[in-house]
mmCIF file with all atom_site columns, C-alpha atoms in Angstrom:
data_model
loop_
_atom_site.group_PDB
_atom_site.id
_atom_site.type_symbol
_atom_site.label_atom_id
_atom_site.label_alt_id
_atom_site.label_comp_id
_atom_site.label_asym_id
_atom_site.label_entity_id
_atom_site.label_seq_id
_atom_site.pdbx_PDB_ins_code
_atom_site.Cartn_x
_atom_site.Cartn_y
_atom_site.Cartn_z
_atom_site.occupancy
_atom_site.B_iso_or_equiv
_atom_site.pdbx_formal_charge
_atom_site.auth_seq_id
_atom_site.auth_comp_id
_atom_site.auth_asym_id
_atom_site.auth_atom_id
_atom_site.pdbx_PDB_model_num
ATOM 1   C CA . ASN A 1 1   ? 0.000   0.000  0.000   1.00 0.00 ? 122 ASN A CA 1
ATOM 2   C CA . GLY A 1 2   ? 0.964   3.670  -0.158  1.00 0.00 ? 123 GLY A CA 1
ATOM 3   C CA . ASP A 1 3   ? 2.709   5.539  -2.976  1.00 0.00 ? 124 ASP A CA 1
ATOM 4   C CA . PHE A 1 4   ? 5.586   4.335  -5.153  1.00 0.00 ? 125 PHE A CA 1
ATOM 5   C CA . ILE A 1 5   ? 7.778   6.997  -3.507  1.00 0.00 ? 126 ILE A CA 1
ATOM 6   C CA . ASN A 1 6   ? 6.117   6.777  -0.137  1.00 0.00 ? 127 ASN A CA 1
ATOM 7   C CA . GLN A 1 7   ? 5.641   9.330  2.632   1.00 0.00 ? 128 GLN A CA 1
ATOM 8   C CA . GLU A 1 8   ? 7.229   8.339  5.954   1.00 0.00 ? 129 GLU A CA 1
ATOM 9   C CA . ALA A 1 9   ? 8.325   9.953  9.218   1.00 0.00 ? 130 ALA A CA 1
ATOM 10  C CA . LEU A 1 10  ? 10.560  8.705  12.020  1.00 0.00 ? 131 LEU A CA 1
ATOM 11  C CA . ASP A 1 11  ? 10.220  9.438  15.723  1.00 0.00 ? 132 ASP A CA 1
ATOM 12  C CA . SER A 1 12  ? 13.773  8.614  16.780  1.00 0.00 ? 133 SER A CA 1
ATOM 13  C CA . ASN A 1 13  ? 13.056  9.435  20.431  1.00 0.00 ? 134 ASN A CA 1
ATOM 14  C CA . LEU A 1 14  ? 10.455  6.668  20.789  1.00 0.00 ? 135 LEU A CA 1
ATOM 15  C CA . ASN A 1 15  ? 11.588  4.388  17.929  1.00 0.00 ? 136 ASN A CA 1
ATOM 16  C CA . ILE A 1 16  ? 8.371   4.721  15.932  1.00 0.00 ? 137 ILE A CA 1
ATOM 17  C CA . LEU A 1 17  ? 8.133   4.794  12.151  1.00 0.00 ? 138 LEU A CA 1
ATOM 18  C CA . TYR A 1 18  ? 5.030   6.166  10.419  1.00 0.00 ? 139 TYR A CA 1
ATOM 19  C CA . SER A 1 19  ? 4.248   5.305  6.812   1.00 0.00 ? 140 SER A CA 1
ATOM 20  C CA . ASN A 1 20  ? 1.486   6.127  4.355   1.00 0.00 ? 141 ASN A CA 1
ATOM 21  C CA . TYR A 1 21  ? -0.472  2.883  4.027   1.00 0.00 ? 142 TYR A CA 1
ATOM 22  C CA . SER A 1 22  ? -3.401  4.147  1.967   1.00 0.00 ? 143 SER A CA 1
ATOM 23  C CA . SER A 1 23  ? -5.063  2.063  -0.698  1.00 0.00 ? 144 SER A CA 1
ATOM 24  C CA . GLY A 1 24  ? -7.671  3.559  -3.004  1.00 0.00 ? 145 GLY A CA 1
ATOM 25  C CA . SER A 1 25  ? -10.101 5.585  -0.902  1.00 0.00 ? 146 SER A CA 1
ATOM 26  C CA . ASN A 1 26  ? -8.992  3.857  2.316   1.00 0.00 ? 147 ASN A CA 1
ATOM 27  C CA . TYR A 1 27  ? -6.726  6.522  3.848   1.00 0.00 ? 148 TYR A CA 1
ATOM 28  C CA . ILE A 1 28  ? -4.403  5.034  6.467   1.00 0.00 ? 149 ILE A CA 1
ATOM 29  C CA . VAL A 1 29  ? -1.101  5.714  8.211   1.00 0.00 ? 150 VAL A CA 1
ATOM 30  C CA . LYS A 1 30  ? 0.679   2.610  9.517   1.00 0.00 ? 151 LYS A CA 1
ATOM 31  C CA . MET A 1 31  ? 2.650   2.886  12.752  1.00 0.00 ? 152 MET A CA 1
ATOM 32  C CA . TYR A 1 32  ? 5.608   0.595  13.490  1.00 0.00 ? 153 TYR A CA 1
ATOM 33  C CA . GLU A 1 33  ? 6.648   0.665  17.166  1.00 0.00 ? 154 GLU A CA 1
ATOM 34  C CA . ASN A 1 34  ? 9.893   -0.668 18.655  1.00 0.00 ? 155 ASN A CA 1
ATOM 35  C CA . ILE A 1 35  ? 11.626  -0.636 15.281  1.00 0.00 ? 156 ILE A CA 1
ATOM 36  C CA . THR A 1 36  ? 15.034  -1.296 16.850  1.00 0.00 ? 157 THR A CA 1
ATOM 37  C CA . LEU A 1 37  ? 13.846  -4.568 18.385  1.00 0.00 ? 158 LEU A CA 1
ATOM 38  C CA . VAL A 1 38  ? 13.371  -7.980 16.803  1.00 0.00 ? 159 VAL A CA 1
ATOM 39  C CA . THR A 1 39  ? 9.608   -7.867 17.384  1.00 0.00 ? 160 THR A CA 1
ATOM 40  C CA . THR A 1 40  ? 7.930   -4.798 15.925  1.00 0.00 ? 161 THR A CA 1
ATOM 41  C CA . LYS A 1 41  ? 4.427   -3.805 16.934  1.00 0.00 ? 162 LYS A CA 1
ATOM 42  C CA . THR A 1 42  ? 2.235   -2.335 14.186  1.00 0.00 ? 163 THR A CA 1
ATOM 43  C CA . ASP A 1 43  ? -0.997  -0.393 14.291  1.00 0.00 ? 164 ASP A CA 1
ATOM 44  C CA . LEU A 1 44  ? -3.187  1.435  11.785  1.00 0.00 ? 165 LEU A CA 1
ATOM 45  C CA . ILE A 1 45  ? -4.089  5.107  12.206  1.00 0.00 ? 166 ILE A CA 1
ATOM 46  C CA . ASN A 1 46  ? -7.172  6.488  10.506  1.00 0.00 ? 167 ASN A CA 1
ATOM 47  C CA . THR A 1 47  ? -10.037 8.862  11.227  1.00 0.00 ? 168 THR A CA 1
ATOM 48  C CA . ASN A 1 48  ? -12.831 10.722 9.470   1.00 0.00 ? 169 ASN A CA 1
ATOM 49  C CA . LEU A 1 49  ? -10.613 13.818 9.500   1.00 0.00 ? 170 LEU A CA 1
ATOM 50  C CA . MET A 1 50  ? -8.248  12.057 7.093   1.00 0.00 ? 171 MET A CA 1
ATOM 51  C CA . ASP A 1 51  ? -10.404 12.341 3.979   1.00 0.00 ? 172 ASP A CA 1
ATOM 52  C CA . ALA A 1 52  ? -7.589  12.217 1.418   1.00 0.00 ? 173 ALA A CA 1
ATOM 53  C CA . GLU A 1 53  ? -4.288  10.417 1.009   1.00 0.00 ? 174 GLU A CA 1
ATOM 54  C CA . PRO A 1 54  ? -1.355  11.715 3.097   1.00 0.00 ? 175 PRO A CA 1
ATOM 55  C CA . SER A 1 55  ? 1.188   13.713 1.115   1.00 0.00 ? 176 SER A CA 1
ATOM 56  C CA . ALA A 1 56  ? 3.480   14.694 4.016   1.00 0.00 ? 177 ALA A CA 1
ATOM 57  C CA . LEU A 1 57  ? 4.209   13.190 7.441   1.00 0.00 ? 178 LEU A CA 1
ATOM 58  C CA . THR A 1 58  ? 6.256   14.909 10.155  1.00 0.00 ? 179 THR A CA 1
ATOM 59  C CA . VAL A 1 59  ? 6.894   14.148 13.825  1.00 0.00 ? 180 VAL A CA 1
ATOM 60  C CA . SER A 1 60  ? 7.358   17.090 16.162  1.00 0.00 ? 181 SER A CA 1
ATOM 61  C CA . PRO A 1 61  ? 10.948  17.260 17.479  1.00 0.00 ? 182 PRO A CA 1
ATOM 62  C CA . HIS A 1 62  ? 9.756   19.247 20.495  1.00 0.00 ? 183 HIS A CA 1
ATOM 63  C CA . THR A 1 63  ? 8.026   16.453 22.436  1.00 0.00 ? 184 THR A CA 1
ATOM 64  C CA . ALA A 1 64  ? 10.154  13.710 23.962  1.00 0.00 ? 185 ALA A CA 1
ATOM 65  C CA . ASN A 1 65  ? 7.639   11.826 26.118  1.00 0.00 ? 186 ASN A CA 1
ATOM 66  C CA . GLN A 1 66  ? 4.969   11.314 23.462  1.00 0.00 ? 187 GLN A CA 1
ATOM 67  C CA . SER A 1 67  ? 4.818   11.131 19.694  1.00 0.00 ? 188 SER A CA 1
ATOM 68  C CA . ASN A 1 68  ? 2.994   14.042 18.063  1.00 0.00 ? 189 ASN A CA 1
ATOM 69  C CA . LEU A 1 69  ? 2.364   13.311 14.395  1.00 0.00 ? 190 LEU A CA 1
ATOM 70  C CA . PHE A 1 70  ? 1.399   15.934 11.789  1.00 0.00 ? 191 PHE A CA 1
ATOM 71  C CA . ILE A 1 71  ? -0.211  14.718 8.570   1.00 0.00 ? 192 ILE A CA 1
ATOM 72  C CA . GLY A 1 72  ? -0.568  16.839 5.439   1.00 0.00 ? 193 GLY A CA 1
ATOM 73  C CA . LEU A 1 73  ? -3.141  15.620 2.942   1.00 0.00 ? 194 LEU A CA 1
ATOM 74  C CA . LYS A 1 74  ? -3.379  15.845 -0.834  1.00 0.00 ? 195 LYS A CA 1
ATOM 75  C CA . ASN A 1 75  ? -6.501  18.016 -0.483  1.00 0.00 ? 196 ASN A CA 1
ATOM 76  C CA . GLY A 1 76  ? -4.665  20.638 1.611   1.00 0.00 ? 197 GLY A CA 1
ATOM 77  C CA . ARG A 1 77  ? -5.864  19.633 5.080   1.00 0.00 ? 198 ARG A CA 1
ATOM 78  C CA . LEU A 1 78  ? -3.398  19.541 7.976   1.00 0.00 ? 199 LEU A CA 1
ATOM 79  C CA . ILE A 1 79  ? -4.072  17.080 10.791  1.00 0.00 ? 200 ILE A CA 1
ATOM 80  C CA . LYS A 1 80  ? -2.364  16.878 14.195  1.00 0.00 ? 201 LYS A CA 1
ATOM 81  C CA . ILE A 1 81  ? -2.420  13.743 16.324  1.00 0.00 ? 202 ILE A CA 1
ATOM 82  C CA . ALA A 1 82  ? -1.119  14.327 19.841  1.00 0.00 ? 203 ALA A CA 1
ATOM 83  C CA . GLY A 1 83  ? 0.160   11.080 21.349  1.00 0.00 ? 204 GLY A CA 1
ATOM 84  C CA . THR A 1 84  ? -0.217  8.526  18.548  1.00 0.00 ? 205 THR A CA 1
ATOM 85  C CA . THR A 1 85  ? 1.599   5.815  20.497  1.00 0.00 ? 206 THR A CA 1
ATOM 86  C CA . LYS A 1 86  ? -0.533  3.623  22.745  1.00 0.00 ? 207 LYS A CA 1
ATOM 87  C CA . ILE A 1 87  ? 1.827   4.294  25.650  1.00 0.00 ? 208 ILE A CA 1
ATOM 88  C CA . PHE A 1 88  ? 1.885   8.123  25.843  1.00 0.00 ? 209 PHE A CA 1
ATOM 89  C CA . PRO A 1 89  ? -1.065  8.768  26.351  1.00 0.00 ? 210 PRO A CA 1
ATOM 90  C CA . THR A 1 90  ? -3.693  6.023  26.062  1.00 0.00 ? 211 THR A CA 1
ATOM 91  C CA . ASN A 1 91  ? -6.024  7.965  23.758  1.00 0.00 ? 212 ASN A CA 1
ATOM 92  C CA . PRO A 1 92  ? -4.506  10.098 20.985  1.00 0.00 ? 213 PRO A CA 1
ATOM 93  C CA . VAL A 1 93  ? -6.086  13.524 20.433  1.00 0.00 ? 214 VAL A CA 1
ATOM 94  C CA . TRP A 1 94  ? -6.970  14.373 16.825  1.00 0.00 ? 215 TRP A CA 1
ATOM 95  C CA . SER A 1 95  ? -7.403  17.948 15.577  1.00 0.00 ? 216 SER A CA 1
ATOM 96  C CA . GLU A 1 96  ? -7.463  19.760 12.259  1.00 0.00 ? 217 GLU A CA 1
ATOM 97  C CA . ILE A 1 97  ? -5.219  22.833 12.152  1.00 0.00 ? 218 ILE A CA 1
ATOM 98  C CA . SER A 1 98  ? -5.556  23.699 8.460   1.00 0.00 ? 219 SER A CA 1
ATOM 99  C CA . GLY A 1 99  ? -5.464  27.317 7.430   1.00 0.00 ? 220 GLY A CA 1
ATOM 100 C CA . PRO A 1 100 ? -8.779  28.617 6.036   1.00 0.00 ? 221 PRO A CA 1
ATOM 101 C CA . ASN A 1 101 ? -7.059  29.512 2.740   1.00 0.00 ? 222 ASN A CA 1
ATOM 102 C CA . PHE A 1 102 ? -5.084  26.313 2.240   1.00 0.00 ? 223 PHE A CA 1
ATOM 103 C CA . VAL A 1 103 ? -5.472  25.184 -1.371  1.00 0.00 ? 224 VAL A CA 1
ATOM 104 C CA . GLY A 1 104 ? -3.543  22.398 -3.032  1.00 0.00 ? 225 GLY A CA 1
ATOM 105 C CA . SER A 1 105 ? -1.496  19.448 -1.856  1.00 0.00 ? 226 SER A CA 1
ATOM 106 C CA . ILE A 1 106 ? 0.736   19.760 1.218   1.00 0.00 ? 227 ILE A CA 1
ATOM 107 C CA . SER A 1 107 ? 4.346   18.923 0.359   1.00 0.00 ? 228 SER A CA 1
ATOM 108 C CA . ASP A 1 108 ? 6.191   19.594 3.621   1.00 0.00 ? 229 ASP A CA 1
ATOM 109 C CA . ILE A 1 109 ? 5.613   20.334 7.319   1.00 0.00 ? 230 ILE A CA 1
ATOM 110 C CA . GLU A 1 110 ? 8.486   21.705 9.404   1.00 0.00 ? 231 GLU A CA 1
ATOM 111 C CA . PHE A 1 111 ? 8.895   23.280 12.842  1.00 0.00 ? 232 PHE A CA 1
ATOM 112 C CA . GLY A 1 112 ? 10.634  26.336 14.214  1.00 0.00 ? 233 GLY A CA 1
ATOM 113 C CA . THR A 1 113 ? 11.894  26.835 17.753  1.00 0.00 ? 234 THR A CA 1
ATOM 114 C CA . ASN A 1 114 ? 8.806   25.233 19.316  1.00 0.00 ? 235 ASN A CA 1
ATOM 115 C CA . GLU A 1 115 ? 5.803   23.147 18.307  1.00 0.00 ? 236 GLU A CA 1
ATOM 116 C CA . ASN A 1 116 ? 3.603   26.230 17.830  1.00 0.00 ? 237 ASN A CA 1
ATOM 117 C CA . GLU A 1 117 ? 5.860   27.478 15.031  1.00 0.00 ? 238 GLU A CA 1
ATOM 118 C CA . ILE A 1 118 ? 4.907   25.504 11.931  1.00 0.00 ? 239 ILE A CA 1
ATOM 119 C CA . PHE A 1 119 ? 5.980   25.947 8.299   1.00 0.00 ? 240 PHE A CA 1
ATOM 120 C CA . VAL A 1 120 ? 3.797   24.362 5.608   1.00 0.00 ? 241 VAL A CA 1
ATOM 121 C CA . THR A 1 121 ? 4.427   24.242 1.867   1.00 0.00 ? 242 THR A CA 1
ATOM 122 C CA . MET A 1 122 ? 2.197   23.312 -1.065  1.00 0.00 ? 243 MET A CA 1
ATOM 123 C CA . HIS A 1 123 ? 3.257   21.972 -4.437  1.00 0.00 ? 244 HIS A CA 1
ATOM 124 C CA . ASN A 1 124 ? 0.737   23.431 -6.831  1.00 0.00 ? 245 ASN A CA 1
ATOM 125 C CA . TYR A 1 125 ? 0.462   26.240 -9.371  1.00 0.00 ? 246 TYR A CA 1
ATOM 126 C CA . GLY A 1 126 ? -1.828  29.213 -8.902  1.00 0.00 ? 247 GLY A CA 1
ATOM 127 C CA . VAL A 1 127 ? -1.988  29.014 -5.087  1.00 0.00 ? 248 VAL A CA 1
ATOM 128 C CA . GLU A 1 128 ? -0.196  30.379 -2.025  1.00 0.00 ? 249 GLU A CA 1
ATOM 129 C CA . ASN A 1 129 ? 2.544   27.788 -1.558  1.00 0.00 ? 250 ASN A CA 1
ATOM 130 C CA . ILE A 1 130 ? 4.180   28.916 1.712   1.00 0.00 ? 251 ILE A CA 1
ATOM 131 C CA . TRP A 1 131 ? 2.367   29.237 5.048   1.00 0.00 ? 252 TRP A CA 1
ATOM 132 C CA . TYR A 1 132 ? 3.505   29.998 8.603   1.00 0.00 ? 253 TYR A CA 1
ATOM 133 C CA . THR A 1 133 ? 1.893   29.968 12.040  1.00 0.00 ? 254 THR A CA 1
ATOM 134 C CA . SER A 1 134 ? 3.362   30.926 15.408  1.00 0.00 ? 255 SER A CA 1
ATOM 135 C CA . ASP A 1 135 ? 0.353   29.827 17.483  1.00 0.00 ? 256 ASP A CA 1
ATOM 136 C CA . GLY A 1 136 ? -0.054  26.168 16.598  1.00 0.00 ? 257 GLY A CA 1
ATOM 137 C CA . GLY A 1 137 ? -2.393  26.720 13.654  1.00 0.00 ? 258 GLY A CA 1
ATOM 138 C CA . ASP A 1 138 ? -4.934  29.162 15.099  1.00 0.00 ? 259 ASP A CA 1
ATOM 139 C CA . ASN A 1 139 ? -3.728  31.820 12.651  1.00 0.00 ? 260 ASN A CA 1
ATOM 140 C CA . TRP A 1 140 ? -1.785  31.376 9.415   1.00 0.00 ? 261 TRP A CA 1
ATOM 141 C CA . SER A 1 141 ? 0.178   33.882 7.316   1.00 0.00 ? 262 SER A CA 1
ATOM 142 C CA . ALA A 1 142 ? 0.979   33.474 3.623   1.00 0.00 ? 263 ALA A CA 1
ATOM 143 C CA . LYS A 1 143 ? 4.698   33.950 2.939   1.00 0.00 ? 264 LYS A CA 1
ATOM 144 C CA . GLN A 1 144 ? 4.758   33.687 -0.850  1.00 0.00 ? 265 GLN A CA 1
ATOM 145 C CA . GLY A 1 145 ? 6.019   37.260 -1.221  1.00 0.00 ? 266 GLY A CA 1
ATOM 146 C CA . ASN A 1 146 ? 7.631   37.832 -4.627  1.00 0.00 ? 267 ASN A CA 1
ATOM 147 C CA . LEU A 1 147 ? 8.228   34.131 -5.280  1.00 0.00 ? 268 LEU A CA 1
ATOM 148 C CA . PRO A 1 148 ? 7.188   33.152 -8.824  1.00 0.00 ? 269 PRO A CA 1
ATOM 149 C CA . ASP A 1 149 ? 4.176   30.900 -9.296  1.00 0.00 ? 270 ASP A CA 1
ATOM 150 C CA . ILE A 1 150 ? 6.048   27.620 -8.828  1.00 0.00 ? 271 ILE A CA 1
ATOM 151 C CA . PRO A 1 151 ? 5.353   24.579 -6.633  1.00 0.00 ? 272 PRO A CA 1
ATOM 152 C CA . VAL A 1 152 ? 7.287   24.487 -3.351  1.00 0.00 ? 273 VAL A CA 1
ATOM 153 C CA . LYS A 1 153 ? 8.449   21.057 -2.233  1.00 0.00 ? 274 LYS A CA 1
ATOM 154 C CA . THR A 1 154 ? 10.274  21.642 1.058   1.00 0.00 ? 275 THR A CA 1
ATOM 155 C CA . ILE A 1 155 ? 11.228  24.351 3.575   1.00 0.00 ? 276 ILE A CA 1
ATOM 156 C CA . LEU A 1 156 ? 13.929  24.821 6.210   1.00 0.00 ? 277 LEU A CA 1
ATOM 157 C CA . GLN A 1 157 ? 14.603  27.592 8.738   1.00 0.00 ? 278 GLN A CA 1
ATOM 158 C CA . ASN A 1 158 ? 18.138  28.607 9.673   1.00 0.00 ? 279 ASN A CA 1
ATOM 159 C CA . PRO A 1 159 ? 18.276  27.871 13.444  1.00 0.00 ? 280 PRO A CA 1
ATOM 160 C CA . LEU A 1 160 ? 21.072  30.426 13.918  1.00 0.00 ? 281 LEU A CA 1
ATOM 161 C CA . ARG A 1 161 ? 19.324  33.221 12.019  1.00 0.00 ? 282 ARG A CA 1
ATOM 162 C CA . LEU A 1 162 ? 15.586  32.679 12.303  1.00 0.00 ? 283 LEU A CA 1
ATOM 163 C CA . GLU A 1 163 ? 14.545  35.222 9.679   1.00 0.00 ? 284 GLU A CA 1
ATOM 164 C CA . GLU A 1 164 ? 16.523  33.285 7.049   1.00 0.00 ? 285 GLU A CA 1
ATOM 165 C CA . VAL A 1 165 ? 14.506  30.487 5.420   1.00 0.00 ? 286 VAL A CA 1
ATOM 166 C CA . ILE A 1 166 ? 15.312  28.361 2.385   1.00 0.00 ? 287 ILE A CA 1
ATOM 167 C CA . ILE A 1 167 ? 12.922  26.421 0.172   1.00 0.00 ? 288 ILE A CA 1
ATOM 168 C CA . GLY A 1 168 ? 13.256  23.701 -2.428  1.00 0.00 ? 289 GLY A CA 1
ATOM 169 C CA . THR A 1 169 ? 11.042  24.290 -5.451  1.00 0.00 ? 290 THR A CA 1
ATOM 170 C CA . GLU A 1 170 ? 10.281  23.060 -8.938  1.00 0.00 ? 291 GLU A CA 1
ATOM 171 C CA . LEU A 1 171 ? 12.955  25.589 -10.024 1.00 0.00 ? 292 LEU A CA 1
ATOM 172 C CA . GLY A 1 172 ? 15.856  25.001 -7.648  1.00 0.00 ? 293 GLY A CA 1
ATOM 173 C CA . VAL A 1 173 ? 16.556  26.493 -4.208  1.00 0.00 ? 294 VAL A CA 1
ATOM 174 C CA . TRP A 1 174 ? 15.376  29.928 -3.089  1.00 0.00 ? 295 TRP A CA 1
ATOM 175 C CA . ARG A 1 175 ? 15.982  31.862 0.113   1.00 0.00 ? 296 ARG A CA 1
ATOM 176 C CA . THR A 1 176 ? 14.742  34.886 2.007   1.00 0.00 ? 297 THR A CA 1
ATOM 177 C CA . GLU A 1 177 ? 16.413  36.908 4.742   1.00 0.00 ? 298 GLU A CA 1
ATOM 178 C CA . ASP A 1 178 ? 13.183  38.585 5.874   1.00 0.00 ? 299 ASP A CA 1
ATOM 179 C CA . PHE A 1 179 ? 10.776  35.693 6.316   1.00 0.00 ? 300 PHE A CA 1
ATOM 180 C CA . PHE A 1 180 ? 8.831   37.453 9.073   1.00 0.00 ? 301 PHE A CA 1
ATOM 181 C CA . ALA A 1 181 ? 8.046   40.444 6.855   1.00 0.00 ? 302 ALA A CA 1
ATOM 182 C CA . VAL A 1 182 ? 4.464   40.723 5.612   1.00 0.00 ? 303 VAL A CA 1
ATOM 183 C CA . SER A 1 183 ? 5.736   40.007 2.095   1.00 0.00 ? 304 SER A CA 1
ATOM 184 C CA . PRO A 1 184 ? 9.163   38.295 2.136   1.00 0.00 ? 305 PRO A CA 1
ATOM 185 C CA . THR A 1 185 ? 11.674  38.846 -0.656  1.00 0.00 ? 306 THR A CA 1
ATOM 186 C CA . TRP A 1 186 ? 12.823  35.578 -2.229  1.00 0.00 ? 307 TRP A CA 1
ATOM 187 C CA . ILE A 1 187 ? 15.941  35.147 -4.394  1.00 0.00 ? 308 ILE A CA 1
ATOM 188 C CA . GLN A 1 188 ? 17.396  32.103 -6.125  1.00 0.00 ? 309 GLN A CA 1
ATOM 189 C CA . SER A 1 189 ? 20.154  30.570 -4.028  1.00 0.00 ? 310 SER A CA 1
ATOM 190 C CA . TYR A 1 190 ? 21.648  27.387 -5.395  1.00 0.00 ? 311 TYR A CA 1
ATOM 191 C CA . ASN A 1 191 ? 25.323  28.294 -5.935  1.00 0.00 ? 312 ASN A CA 1
ATOM 192 C CA . GLY A 1 192 ? 25.990  26.417 -9.165  1.00 0.00 ? 313 GLY A CA 1
ATOM 193 C CA . MET A 1 193 ? 23.044  24.016 -9.197  1.00 0.00 ? 314 MET A CA 1
ATOM 194 C CA . SER A 1 194 ? 20.814  23.828 -12.239 1.00 0.00 ? 315 SER A CA 1
ATOM 195 C CA . ASN A 1 195 ? 17.119  24.777 -12.260 1.00 0.00 ? 316 ASN A CA 1
ATOM 196 C CA . VAL A 1 196 ? 16.089  21.337 -11.046 1.00 0.00 ? 317 VAL A CA 1
ATOM 197 C CA . LYS A 1 197 ? 13.334  20.115 -8.769  1.00 0.00 ? 318 LYS A CA 1
ATOM 198 C CA . VAL A 1 198 ? 14.444  20.005 -5.100  1.00 0.00 ? 319 VAL A CA 1
ATOM 199 C CA . THR A 1 199 ? 12.214  17.748 -3.048  1.00 0.00 ? 320 THR A CA 1
ATOM 200 C CA . ASP A 1 200 ? 13.870  17.737 0.390   1.00 0.00 ? 321 ASP A CA 1
ATOM 201 C CA . LEU A 1 201 ? 16.172  19.811 2.609   1.00 0.00 ? 322 LEU A CA 1
ATOM 202 C CA . ASP A 1 202 ? 17.780  18.781 5.879   1.00 0.00 ? 323 ASP A CA 1
ATOM 203 C CA . LEU A 1 203 ? 20.322  20.211 8.295   1.00 0.00 ? 324 LEU A CA 1
ATOM 204 C CA . ARG A 1 204 ? 23.430  18.563 9.769   1.00 0.00 ? 325 ARG A CA 1
#
């Protein structure tokens, strides 16, 4: 089940792997617990809130004692599950934190300095492709600025200079040094790369 290039997320604190396990109109995330042990426990995660196939999965790095999973869907909805593991707590709490103007398919979900700071990107044409919230999804701001109408695949904040954010797009890597402005200024920033699709960014 799932996609050919499948969406997955790892909670390395609790040794849990999440994977898109959807088939047809049956929208499911499969959870593999204790992945470092010989015997792995599996469970299926689904709900009425998940009304389309997952297109992005991310685990919050800001919770160590429970696994908070964020699921972006292909219809633009953003779902949060607080405590997906059966251990912490017993009953996971589901909530939708989509922005009212989300349109398109969610391509990436990333976090800032805490779990209330969330960056979301879309990979579609003709829509706002970059969104940001500082209050856990109660209010969202579009951060497209002067970026051309191109799909955005991934986003990453500079942890040493928070106003600097880079994105991977259908047309290479772009960056802004004023992300928190009402309308950020984006420039191409790939230092010798070609205008190629960039689907993921990570920091070492």
